[in-house]
Amino acid sequence: MTYRHVDMQGNVIPLPVSKVVCIGRNYLDHIQEMNATVSEAPLLFMKPAAAICHMHEPIAVPTDKGECHNELEVSVLLKSSLKNASVDEVKSAIWGIGLGLDLTLRDVQAALKKQGQPWERAKSFDNSAPLSGFVPIETVEDLEDLHFTLSINGKVRQQGHTELMLHKIIPLIAHMSSIFTLDSGDVVLTGTPKGVGELCPGDTVVASLDTHLDVNTEVVAQ
Ligand code: ZN
């Protein structure tokens, strides 16, 4: 099925489907588990529209490229374009928030890192960005007070809190818009906390964002 952005009731949100802009290394506990270093300027990368799929549909992971890891992240859907945006402009450009998985081929990424090459082969393949439905921003009290959780086969694997982001959502998006124009329908993935690990066909997945949303899904082979 062709992907469209949807709300929590499954209603189509009349916005285009465009790119996903992501930040790496935005939570200290994840930086530590990866033995990585804190970068002063946010580490940014993108996923193309073909990477986007629905999280509530079975998550198809490649099985011939080494381990494919979960990275559960808070997602932000933009309803208008931003270029060199102020904090206030960012606030008024947000349609809503949800959850996204930044699926990562960890072995491929490790090889790319070693060679000093960009990460697209590890992170930007088709269906590498399963997204939940979006909750309207009007119903969200505080973007810096959101808990989110990922459970695999009934066991909690990731627990995050947006207060612990090194680069908080609004200033992060303002910064992104100083590097490249963000368009209506773009989605921002805001980084993963610790607890990345392999997703295998047959795994059951439950992702939740505070009291706002829950997604029950499963992993299948691509
Ligand atoms: Zn990520």
PDB file of C-alpha atoms in Angstrom, residues 91 97 140-147 161-165 167-171 210:
ATOM      1  CA  LYS A  91       6.630  25.817  16.719  1.00  0.00           C
ATOM      2  CA  ILE A  97       4.352  14.063  16.786  1.00  0.00           C
ATOM      3  CA  VAL A 140       0.816  17.592  23.466  1.00  0.00           C
ATOM      4  CA  GLU A 141       1.554  19.541  26.610  1.00  0.00           C
ATOM      5  CA  ASP A 142       5.333  19.570  26.707  1.00  0.00           C
ATOM      6  CA  LEU A 143       7.695  18.280  24.000  1.00  0.00           C
ATOM      7  CA  GLU A 144      10.460  17.992  26.588  1.00  0.00           C
ATOM      8  CA  ASP A 145       8.458  15.724  28.874  1.00  0.00           C
ATOM      9  CA  LEU A 146       7.617  12.709  26.731  1.00  0.00           C
ATOM     10  CA  HIS A 147       8.389   9.136  27.757  1.00  0.00           C
ATOM     11  CA  HIS A 161      12.590  10.621  27.835  1.00  0.00           C
ATOM     12  CA  THR A 162      12.782  13.674  25.586  1.00  0.00           C
ATOM     13  CA  GLU A 163      14.161  15.778  28.445  1.00  0.00           C
ATOM     14  CA  LEU A 164      17.425  13.831  28.031  1.00  0.00           C
ATOM     15  CA  MET A 165      18.005  14.915  24.429  1.00  0.00           C
ATOM     16  CA  HIS A 167      19.642  18.833  21.182  1.00  0.00           C
ATOM     17  CA  LYS A 168      15.997  19.507  22.090  1.00  0.00           C
ATOM     18  CA  ILE A 169      13.287  19.202  19.441  1.00  0.00           C
ATOM     19  CA  ILE A 170      12.519  22.872  18.661  1.00  0.00           C
ATOM     20  CA  PRO A 171      16.110  24.226  18.510  1.00  0.00           C
ATOM     21  CA  ASP A 210       3.472   8.356  26.765  1.00  0.00           C
TER      22      ASP A 210
END
